[in-house]
XYZ file of C-alpha atoms in Angstrom:
639
model
C 0.000 0.000 0.000
C 1.287 3.471 -0.883
C 1.457 6.337 1.532
C 0.432 9.845 0.490
C 2.533 12.945 0.959
C 0.315 16.052 0.868
C 2.099 19.413 0.798
C 0.127 22.665 0.949
C 1.563 25.829 -0.653
C 0.597 29.489 -0.434
C 2.007 31.817 -3.107
C 4.582 29.138 -3.945
C 5.780 28.735 -0.339
C 5.279 25.387 1.416
C 3.234 25.969 4.574
C 2.428 22.411 5.636
C 3.092 18.753 4.838
C 1.331 15.641 6.106
C 1.750 11.897 5.462
C -1.271 9.580 5.456
C -1.992 5.947 4.653
C -5.793 6.201 4.336
C -8.346 8.198 2.326
C -8.379 11.922 3.100
C -11.178 14.400 2.432
C -9.877 17.851 1.482
C -11.803 21.093 1.839
C -12.368 24.310 3.713
C -12.978 24.863 7.403
C -16.397 24.964 9.028
C -15.947 26.146 12.643
C -19.583 25.224 13.421
C -18.595 21.575 13.065
C -15.516 21.849 15.250
C -12.959 22.162 12.455
C -9.557 23.563 13.495
C -7.986 26.476 11.577
C -6.127 25.659 8.343
C -3.709 24.117 7.552
C -4.504 21.027 9.652
C -5.180 17.302 9.478
C -8.390 16.610 11.403
C -9.521 13.128 12.477
C -13.200 12.476 13.157
C -15.095 9.283 13.923
C -16.076 8.886 10.286
C -13.244 10.401 8.223
C -9.807 12.017 8.038
C -9.921 15.566 6.738
C -7.217 17.964 5.529
C -8.395 21.534 6.049
C -6.648 23.735 3.485
C -8.727 26.942 3.454
C -10.632 29.158 5.832
C -14.397 29.523 5.912
C -14.146 32.765 3.888
C -13.082 30.854 0.745
C -16.674 30.287 -0.352
C -15.816 28.805 -3.749
C -14.429 25.726 -1.975
C -16.771 23.301 -0.228
C -16.097 21.607 3.112
C -15.887 18.257 1.331
C -14.358 19.266 -1.966
C -12.348 16.225 -2.998
C -11.070 12.912 -1.654
C -7.666 11.398 -2.290
C -7.024 7.712 -1.582
C -3.757 5.725 -1.681
C -3.789 2.511 -3.739
C -1.231 -0.089 -4.694
C 2.009 0.491 -6.648
C 2.814 4.139 -5.940
C -0.570 5.322 -7.132
C -3.568 7.190 -5.790
C -7.085 8.161 -6.813
C -8.594 11.628 -6.677
C -12.380 12.025 -6.561
C -14.174 15.345 -7.062
C -16.837 15.561 -4.328
C -18.147 18.972 -5.408
C -21.560 19.171 -7.041
C -20.775 21.928 -9.520
C -17.086 22.905 -9.719
C -14.244 20.951 -11.335
C -10.986 20.138 -9.559
C -8.210 21.954 -11.419
C -4.984 19.981 -11.947
C -2.117 22.327 -12.879
C -0.813 21.412 -16.342
C -3.422 18.656 -16.778
C -7.121 18.107 -17.461
C -9.725 19.101 -14.914
C -11.700 16.482 -12.982
C -15.446 17.133 -13.452
C -17.834 16.974 -10.472
C -18.493 13.441 -9.243
C -15.703 11.848 -11.288
C -12.550 9.994 -10.148
C -9.095 9.773 -11.758
C -6.086 7.586 -11.039
C -2.585 9.078 -10.871
C 0.794 7.369 -10.749
C 2.855 10.564 -10.640
C 2.703 13.559 -8.337
C 0.197 16.276 -9.219
C -0.408 19.887 -8.216
C -4.004 20.899 -7.506
C -5.009 24.565 -7.776
C -7.044 25.368 -4.642
C -7.677 29.014 -5.551
C -6.771 32.033 -3.456
C -3.030 31.495 -4.213
C -3.259 28.068 -2.530
C -2.141 24.815 -4.111
C -1.789 21.187 -2.974
C 0.927 18.805 -4.152
C -0.069 15.124 -3.899
C 2.524 12.370 -4.170
C 2.347 8.621 -3.535
C 5.366 7.086 -1.792
C 5.913 3.432 -0.947
C 5.616 2.621 2.749
C 9.004 0.912 2.800
C 10.587 4.044 1.376
C 9.445 5.975 4.401
C 11.406 3.675 6.740
C 10.250 1.988 9.893
C 11.112 5.142 11.837
C 8.184 7.433 12.517
C 8.418 11.066 11.397
C 5.767 13.642 12.062
C 5.597 17.388 11.530
C 4.030 20.047 13.707
C 0.986 21.584 12.073
C 1.945 25.079 13.281
C 3.962 27.291 10.954
C 7.463 28.099 12.261
C 8.165 31.671 13.254
C 9.350 33.892 10.408
C 11.090 37.271 10.998
C 8.427 39.939 10.717
C 5.613 37.362 10.752
C 2.629 36.977 13.081
C 3.238 33.393 14.182
C 3.849 34.160 17.856
C 0.072 34.423 18.395
C -0.438 30.797 17.379
C 2.459 29.542 19.500
C 1.389 31.569 22.512
C -2.093 30.044 22.346
C -0.677 26.529 22.150
C 1.647 27.111 25.079
C -1.176 28.667 27.092
C -3.282 25.512 26.714
C -0.331 23.392 27.789
C 0.445 25.649 30.753
C -3.045 25.123 32.184
C -2.397 21.404 32.527
C 1.305 21.367 33.372
C 1.555 24.258 35.838
C 4.952 25.290 37.240
C 6.993 23.069 34.961
C 5.937 24.857 31.802
C 6.390 28.236 33.497
C 10.030 27.342 34.035
C 10.335 26.397 30.369
C 8.769 29.662 29.257
C 11.117 31.678 31.454
C 14.093 29.992 29.803
C 12.652 30.662 26.351
C 11.992 34.298 27.233
C 15.604 34.783 28.356
C 16.816 33.637 24.943
C 14.265 35.727 23.035
C 15.414 38.826 24.918
C 19.113 38.069 24.478
C 21.055 40.200 21.981
C 22.170 38.328 18.891
C 25.134 40.670 18.592
C 27.162 38.197 20.653
C 28.071 34.727 19.409
C 27.198 33.473 22.905
C 23.578 33.882 21.793
C 23.755 30.626 19.825
C 25.276 28.737 22.729
C 22.561 30.066 25.025
C 19.932 28.776 22.589
C 21.492 25.308 22.585
C 21.764 25.196 26.380
C 18.221 26.522 26.917
C 16.753 24.008 24.452
C 18.513 21.113 26.204
C 17.318 22.227 29.622
C 13.752 23.066 28.589
C 13.042 19.829 26.757
C 15.472 17.555 28.643
C 17.582 16.669 25.598
C 20.833 14.723 25.747
C 22.252 16.690 22.847
C 21.288 19.992 21.229
C 23.041 21.471 18.186
C 22.572 24.790 16.377
C 23.268 24.346 12.673
C 23.396 27.070 10.032
C 23.573 26.861 6.272
C 27.015 27.713 4.938
C 26.059 31.010 3.328
C 24.502 32.287 6.583
C 27.460 31.264 8.741
C 29.872 32.834 6.260
C 27.997 36.138 5.841
C 27.650 36.547 9.601
C 31.317 35.589 10.162
C 30.365 33.155 12.911
C 32.906 30.860 14.606
C 32.233 27.367 13.236
C 32.732 24.364 15.532
C 32.590 21.836 12.717
C 31.503 21.512 9.104
C 28.927 18.889 8.213
C 27.951 17.306 4.931
C 25.193 18.914 2.915
C 26.264 22.519 3.513
C 25.596 22.602 7.286
C 27.859 24.283 9.842
C 27.675 23.645 13.572
C 27.966 26.924 15.484
C 26.913 25.811 18.983
C 26.083 22.657 20.917
C 25.150 21.378 24.357
C 25.816 17.765 25.333
C 24.876 15.877 28.468
C 28.059 13.777 28.614
C 29.849 12.649 25.500
C 28.051 9.340 25.250
C 27.961 6.326 27.531
C 30.599 3.590 27.399
C 29.800 1.099 24.679
C 27.213 3.416 23.184
C 28.884 6.604 21.938
C 27.014 9.594 20.631
C 25.377 8.938 17.261
C 25.500 11.096 14.225
C 23.036 13.826 13.346
C 20.205 12.478 11.207
C 20.501 13.724 7.639
C 16.991 12.477 6.889
C 15.620 14.676 9.651
C 17.520 17.706 8.328
C 16.386 16.939 4.799
C 12.737 16.748 5.876
C 13.012 20.078 7.649
C 14.502 21.719 4.535
C 11.826 20.212 2.291
C 8.835 21.027 4.479
C 10.041 24.168 6.328
C 8.303 22.621 9.367
C 9.395 21.301 12.744
C 9.892 17.526 12.390
C 9.914 14.918 15.174
C 11.585 11.513 14.756
C 10.297 8.851 17.107
C 10.435 5.118 16.241
C 7.555 3.004 17.416
C 10.097 0.375 18.506
C 13.671 0.982 19.578
C 16.519 -0.700 17.755
C 19.140 -2.272 19.956
C 22.516 -3.594 19.099
C 24.262 -3.124 15.820
C 27.752 -1.786 15.263
C 28.734 1.434 16.951
C 28.659 4.422 14.596
C 31.850 5.891 13.271
C 33.113 9.038 14.946
C 31.735 11.504 12.439
C 29.169 14.293 12.379
C 26.615 13.183 9.822
C 25.307 9.879 8.590
C 24.996 9.282 4.866
C 21.532 7.779 5.285
C 19.036 6.706 7.906
C 16.378 4.961 5.920
C 15.392 2.966 9.016
C 15.987 2.789 12.714
C 19.152 0.678 12.280
C 20.985 3.403 10.332
C 24.210 4.616 12.010
C 22.720 8.032 12.764
C 19.879 6.471 14.769
C 21.417 3.487 16.563
C 21.959 5.414 19.794
C 19.094 7.863 19.295
C 15.654 7.091 20.666
C 13.938 10.282 19.536
C 14.945 13.556 17.894
C 13.485 16.909 16.914
C 14.603 19.552 14.422
C 13.036 22.982 14.009
C 13.851 25.285 11.094
C 15.422 28.719 11.429
C 13.769 30.694 8.621
C 14.490 33.972 6.909
C 11.837 36.433 5.765
C 11.499 34.545 2.447
C 10.567 31.303 4.298
C 13.914 29.742 3.362
C 15.616 27.407 5.835
C 18.899 29.048 6.867
C 19.486 26.913 9.931
C 18.114 24.307 12.334
C 17.965 23.673 16.058
C 18.459 19.908 16.383
C 18.063 17.893 19.588
C 17.840 14.219 20.538
C 17.534 11.789 23.412
C 19.641 8.661 23.474
C 18.959 5.071 24.435
C 20.155 4.381 27.973
C 23.043 1.960 28.582
C 20.579 -0.566 30.011
C 18.581 -0.434 26.798
C 15.688 1.428 28.409
C 13.799 3.757 26.106
C 13.848 7.514 26.544
C 10.586 9.375 26.824
C 9.255 10.560 23.481
C 9.227 14.225 22.427
C 5.782 15.762 22.697
C 4.319 18.328 20.332
C 4.473 20.881 23.115
C 8.186 20.282 23.667
C 8.740 20.564 19.924
C 6.797 23.846 19.942
C 9.152 25.239 22.573
C 12.124 24.329 20.362
C 10.276 26.018 17.516
C 9.986 29.211 19.558
C 13.737 29.177 20.205
C 14.331 28.683 16.487
C 12.046 31.661 15.869
C 14.075 33.728 18.330
C 17.242 32.767 16.482
C 15.590 33.615 13.156
C 14.575 37.030 14.451
C 18.027 37.648 15.906
C 19.769 36.719 12.673
C 17.367 38.946 10.743
C 18.155 41.885 13.047
C 21.856 41.147 12.740
C 21.591 41.053 8.961
C 19.566 44.262 8.896
C 22.159 45.997 11.061
C 24.953 44.837 8.772
C 23.047 46.099 5.724
C 22.197 49.366 7.482
C 25.865 49.936 8.351
C 26.935 49.360 4.758
C 24.164 51.636 3.466
C 25.188 54.391 5.883
C 28.149 55.037 3.567
C 25.771 56.293 0.890
C 22.410 57.084 2.483
C 20.971 59.089 5.341
C 19.665 57.060 8.319
C 16.093 57.685 7.178
C 16.728 56.400 3.646
C 18.840 53.496 4.959
C 15.920 52.384 7.150
C 13.614 52.468 4.117
C 16.020 50.270 2.164
C 16.392 47.763 4.993
C 12.608 47.398 5.252
C 12.107 47.302 1.456
C 15.230 46.081 -0.423
C 13.303 46.186 -3.728
C 13.799 49.952 -3.723
C 17.392 49.251 -4.768
C 16.387 47.550 -7.997
C 17.461 49.264 -11.235
C 14.859 51.616 -12.685
C 14.464 54.691 -14.870
C 13.135 57.608 -12.868
C 13.302 61.395 -12.607
C 16.066 62.447 -10.224
C 18.084 65.521 -9.338
C 21.869 65.183 -9.523
C 24.388 67.485 -7.860
C 28.147 67.911 -8.251
C 30.148 70.037 -5.822
C 33.799 70.804 -6.594
C 36.300 72.399 -4.200
C 37.936 75.497 -5.702
C 41.707 76.123 -5.291
C 42.161 72.534 -4.118
C 45.631 72.116 -5.626
C 47.054 75.352 -4.235
C 45.631 74.652 -0.762
C 47.036 71.104 -0.557
C 50.414 72.322 -1.804
C 50.536 74.958 0.919
C 49.388 72.671 3.749
C 51.569 69.661 3.024
C 50.381 66.005 2.940
C 49.350 65.459 6.582
C 47.534 68.757 7.083
C 46.016 68.586 3.596
C 44.388 65.219 4.403
C 43.006 66.680 7.621
C 41.628 69.676 5.704
C 39.996 67.681 2.895
C 38.469 65.273 5.437
C 36.970 68.225 7.272
C 35.612 69.748 4.056
C 34.175 66.479 2.716
C 32.587 65.652 6.064
C 30.766 68.993 6.157
C 29.612 68.749 2.543
C 28.519 65.116 2.980
C 26.511 66.028 6.047
C 24.594 68.536 3.940
C 23.587 65.691 1.616
C 22.610 63.409 4.504
C 20.590 66.125 6.228
C 18.500 66.522 3.074
C 18.010 62.724 2.708
C 20.146 62.565 -0.405
C 22.365 59.772 -1.696
C 26.136 60.196 -1.504
C 26.905 58.580 -4.820
C 30.662 59.057 -4.914
C 33.736 61.125 -4.067
C 35.895 61.947 -7.076
C 39.069 63.623 -5.897
C 37.923 66.993 -4.597
C 34.357 66.557 -5.863
C 31.163 65.274 -4.224
C 28.497 63.591 -6.351
C 24.992 63.324 -4.833
C 21.459 62.471 -5.938
C 17.825 62.863 -4.829
C 14.646 61.159 -6.081
C 15.740 57.558 -5.493
C 15.787 54.936 -4.113
C 12.698 56.046 -2.163
C 9.990 58.280 -3.604
C 10.965 61.964 -3.160
C 8.619 64.159 -5.139
C 10.416 67.247 -3.853
C 13.872 66.024 -4.946
C 14.643 69.266 -6.783
C 13.829 71.338 -3.682
C 16.029 69.060 -1.546
C 18.970 69.407 -3.934
C 18.689 73.201 -4.030
C 18.479 73.341 -0.234
C 21.544 71.100 -0.019
C 23.485 73.348 -2.409
C 22.768 76.384 -0.245
C 23.819 74.447 2.863
C 27.056 73.507 1.138
C 27.863 77.117 0.295
C 27.146 78.142 3.887
C 29.354 75.281 5.109
C 32.222 76.542 2.926
C 32.007 79.928 4.668
C 32.264 78.220 8.077
C 35.212 76.143 6.879
C 37.036 79.258 5.679
C 36.780 80.702 9.170
C 37.816 77.422 10.786
C 40.974 77.185 8.657
C 41.741 80.904 8.385
C 44.794 80.659 10.662
C 46.614 78.346 8.242
C 44.777 79.262 5.034
C 44.471 83.044 4.733
C 43.625 82.712 1.024
C 39.989 81.889 0.335
C 38.979 78.511 -1.059
C 35.488 78.000 -2.416
C 33.129 75.612 -4.139
C 31.276 75.271 -7.424
C 27.929 73.459 -7.501
C 26.034 72.177 -10.529
C 22.453 70.829 -10.305
C 20.190 69.289 -12.916
C 16.871 67.397 -12.907
C 15.606 64.814 -15.352
C 15.299 61.117 -16.198
C 18.160 58.774 -15.317
C 18.829 55.058 -15.047
C 19.350 54.405 -11.336
C 20.858 51.310 -9.713
C 24.190 49.746 -8.825
C 26.532 51.582 -11.192
C 29.584 50.042 -9.531
C 30.705 46.444 -9.886
C 30.449 43.078 -8.145
C 33.572 43.995 -6.194
C 32.436 47.477 -5.110
C 28.850 48.594 -4.705
C 27.964 52.101 -5.873
C 24.345 53.157 -6.062
C 23.659 56.088 -8.337
C 22.294 57.487 -11.618
C 23.504 57.299 -15.216
C 22.487 59.339 -18.253
C 22.317 62.736 -19.856
C 20.819 64.337 -16.736
C 23.914 63.419 -14.735
C 26.316 64.535 -17.483
C 24.639 67.928 -17.722
C 24.787 68.360 -13.953
C 28.558 67.781 -14.096
C 28.921 70.252 -16.961
C 27.018 72.891 -15.001
C 29.417 72.460 -12.105
C 32.313 73.153 -14.477
C 30.424 76.083 -15.994
C 30.313 77.881 -12.650
C 34.005 78.732 -13.165
C 33.395 80.229 -16.626
C 30.275 82.138 -15.580
C 31.773 83.376 -12.311
C 29.108 82.103 -9.895
C 29.100 79.565 -7.066
C 26.042 77.513 -8.064
C 24.253 76.797 -11.349
C 20.961 74.926 -11.792
C 19.294 73.737 -14.972
C 15.889 75.016 -16.014
C 14.208 71.681 -15.216
C 15.413 71.920 -11.594
C 14.208 75.495 -11.152
C 10.871 74.732 -12.793
C 10.388 71.571 -10.736
C 11.114 73.444 -7.491
C 9.001 76.434 -8.571
C 11.660 78.938 -7.471
C 12.375 80.995 -10.582
C 11.723 84.155 -8.557
C 14.650 83.258 -6.297
C 17.114 82.300 -9.062
C 18.720 84.473 -11.732
C 18.612 83.294 -15.333
C 22.178 83.793 -16.592
C 22.169 82.484 -20.144
C 20.942 80.028 -22.684
C 23.863 77.642 -22.530
C 25.410 75.010 -24.781
C 27.989 72.747 -23.136
C 30.468 70.195 -24.446
C 28.982 66.755 -25.092
C 25.337 67.833 -24.659
C 23.308 68.337 -27.840
C 20.507 70.542 -26.510
C 21.045 74.014 -25.079
C 19.296 74.942 -21.828
C 18.538 77.983 -19.706
C 20.774 78.036 -16.636
C 20.125 79.836 -13.359
C 22.322 81.160 -10.601
C 21.345 79.890 -7.148
C 22.319 82.181 -4.301
C 22.356 81.450 -0.588
C 20.409 84.535 0.492
C 18.343 86.335 -2.193
C 17.917 89.693 -0.421
C 16.408 92.860 -1.940
C 19.761 94.011 -3.369
C 20.205 90.684 -5.125
C 16.597 90.713 -6.378
C 17.214 94.096 -8.052
C 20.312 92.667 -9.707
C 18.298 89.653 -10.911
C 15.494 91.763 -12.443
C 17.762 94.244 -14.244
C 20.176 91.570 -15.486
C 17.366 89.400 -16.893
C 15.933 92.481 -18.705
C 19.298 93.066 -20.331
C 19.614 89.347 -21.176
C 16.182 89.307 -22.813
C 17.128 92.341 -25.006
C 20.398 90.639 -25.934
C 18.686 87.363 -26.983
C 16.176 89.358 -29.098
C 19.096 90.953 -30.915
C 18.720 94.443 -29.370
C 22.439 94.651 -28.564
C 22.658 98.411 -28.102
C 19.763 98.534 -25.636
C 21.147 95.510 -23.801
C 24.590 97.152 -23.515
C 23.064 100.370 -22.100
C 21.146 98.420 -19.444
C 24.238 96.411 -18.498
C 26.461 99.501 -18.292
C 24.041 101.022 -15.796
C 23.893 97.734 -13.875
C 27.661 97.407 -13.607
C 27.911 100.824 -11.977
C 25.710 99.525 -9.151
C 27.249 96.028 -9.092
C 30.856 96.332 -10.261
C 31.857 92.900 -8.886
C 29.173 90.977 -10.758
C 31.009 88.747 -13.222
C 27.923 87.659 -15.305
C 27.044 91.339 -15.963
C 30.559 92.105 -17.241
C 30.502 89.008 -19.462
C 27.083 89.909 -20.916
C 28.304 93.439 -21.677
C 31.292 91.970 -23.497
C 29.019 89.702 -25.552
C 26.697 92.615 -26.459
C 29.592 94.841 -27.548
C 31.045 91.965 -29.540
C 27.804 91.641 -31.515
C 27.701 95.412 -32.099
C 31.241 95.327 -33.502
C 31.000 92.049 -35.432
C 27.387 90.887 -35.767
C 26.891 87.125 -36.186
C 25.015 86.004 -39.305
C 23.310 83.127 -37.465
C 22.901 84.724 -34.029
C 20.757 82.625 -31.667
C 21.636 84.101 -28.272
C 23.239 80.860 -27.070
C 26.407 80.988 -24.976
C 28.591 78.097 -26.134
C 31.210 76.768 -23.736
C 34.170 74.965 -25.252
C 35.589 73.457 -22.037
C 34.175 70.717 -19.845
C-alpha cells in the first residue's frame, strides 16, 4: 500500500506537509462543526480531513475532494463537489463526481493562491522510523506566528503548571538576548537542552549564513551545514557513543520548512557502533548509524523572511546503557524548540539588517537606509526622474600644496565631512567622491517628489558650510577657497553603477552629465552655483534664481537655460536679478545696443558681478562684429 505525501503551498511557499496511509477528504474549514484552523489534518469518527482553506473561501466546499492511496505508488482523486471541477495544474480538470487515477505527483489549484501537491510514496521508502511534523507554521522574521504559539503554550500551561512556566522563562531569556554576541547561539542550545530535557542539542546554520555573519564554526557537516553551537549531556555512555546527526531529519526540515519529530515506534538495539563523524549518509530505518543510539529527535527550522531554511535547532535523546527507552518528544516540547528557532531567526534577521544598514550608511541618510532595509526592492534598477548634484572644491591644488600632505588630508576630510553632512541632512544619496568633488542624488531609491527642492536646499547648505570652513581654517589658510555646484533634474537610469567587487548606487544618463557640466560652468560664468531650467521649474523657485544664459555645453546636444542659485536672495540681489534678466532678454532678441546700455548702468551699481561684465562683453562683440546666425546661445568649449 502506498502512503500519500500532501504538501500545501501558499504563493509558492510550502506551509504544511502531512503523510497519510488512508483516504483523506480535502476542503475548507467549518468552525460550526468543530474544524480547526487551516492548515490542519483533522480526524473524526467517520473520516480524516485535511483543512486547506478558511471559511471565507466560499468557492471551496467543506468536502471538496477525496484522495485515496492505492497499490504500486498510485492514488485516486475524486471530485466531491456538485458543480465545480478540480483543477490539476498542467493537466485536465476532474469534473464533479468523477474519479481519476494518478501514478505521478500532481499539483491541484485550490484558488486564493493556494495549491496542494499530492505524491504517492511506498511505505518501505518511508522507513520503519516514525516522522511527524508540527501543524503550526514556524516563526518567520516579521511574521505573526507568535500568536499561534502563545495560544498553544497557554493551553499546555493550564495542565502542566509550574513546569511549563520554568520552560517559558528559559525561552523568554533567549528571546530577549542580543544576537550581537556569538554566545547567543550557545545560550539557545543550552536553553533548548534544559527546557526539553535533551541529551544533545546542536545549532546548525547553512554555509552562506554562517559565512555572511562571520560566525565561529565548531565543525563543518555534509550537505552545507555548519555547527555553530552545541550542548551535550556527557559525550556518550561507554559502549554506546554519541550517534551522528540524522541527515533524513535535516532533509525533511529543509523540504517542508516545518518542525519535524523523529520517534520510532520500537527501539533498535545492538548493531555496530557508529563511526566518529558528524553526519550519517543515510538513515532509511531505525538501524541506520545516525539512529542506533538515538531514541527520539526533533529539528526545528530557522527561517528567513522569504521562508527559506537558513538553519536548524536539532536535539535528541539517546537510548540508555541498560537499553531502556527515553521518553518521546511531545508536540508541546517541539513547539518550545520552535519558539527558540524563531528567536534565532529574528536575531539573525536583526543582525543582517544591522549589517546592511551599516553598509548603506556610507551612501544614504539614516532615514533612507531604514527604508532600504525594510524594502530592499527599492534598490532595484529603474528609470526615474532624479536631481543630480556635483560640488567641486575650488583652489584645491594650491591649498594642498601649501598645507603639506598630513595637514592637507586633515583639511579635505573636514571639508568632505561637512559637505557630505549637507547631503545626509536633506536625505540625499552620496553617490561618490571623485578627488575633490562630491556627487549626490535625490529622487531615489525612495519616492521623493520634492527632490529638486532638496537638492537646491543642499546646495545652499554647502555654500554656507564653505564659509564656516574658511573661518575654521583661516589661521593656516588666509587665502579663500570656495566651491562650485552644478544641479540638474531629469530622467536617469538608477541602480548599482559600480561592480560586483564594489557597490555604488547612483544614476547614469544625460541628466547626470549635464549636472557635471554645469558644475564646471560655474568657473566660466563666475558664480558659485548653477541649476538647470528643469530643476528650477520643478522646485518652482524661478523668482529666487537668476537666469544667466541660454547655454550650450560640451557633449550635450541641446542648449538649456541656466540659473544662478544664491544662498540669500535679499532685496539688493533681487534688483540685480530683475535688471540683469531684462538686459539678457534684449540681448537674446538681438537688441544689442539697448542691452549694452542696461548692463552699463547695472555694472555701476554692481561692479563685482562677473555675469554682468561678461554679458556686456558679448553685447559689444555683436555690435562690432554681428553674427550672421545669431541665436543668443552661450557656447562653452571646455568641460
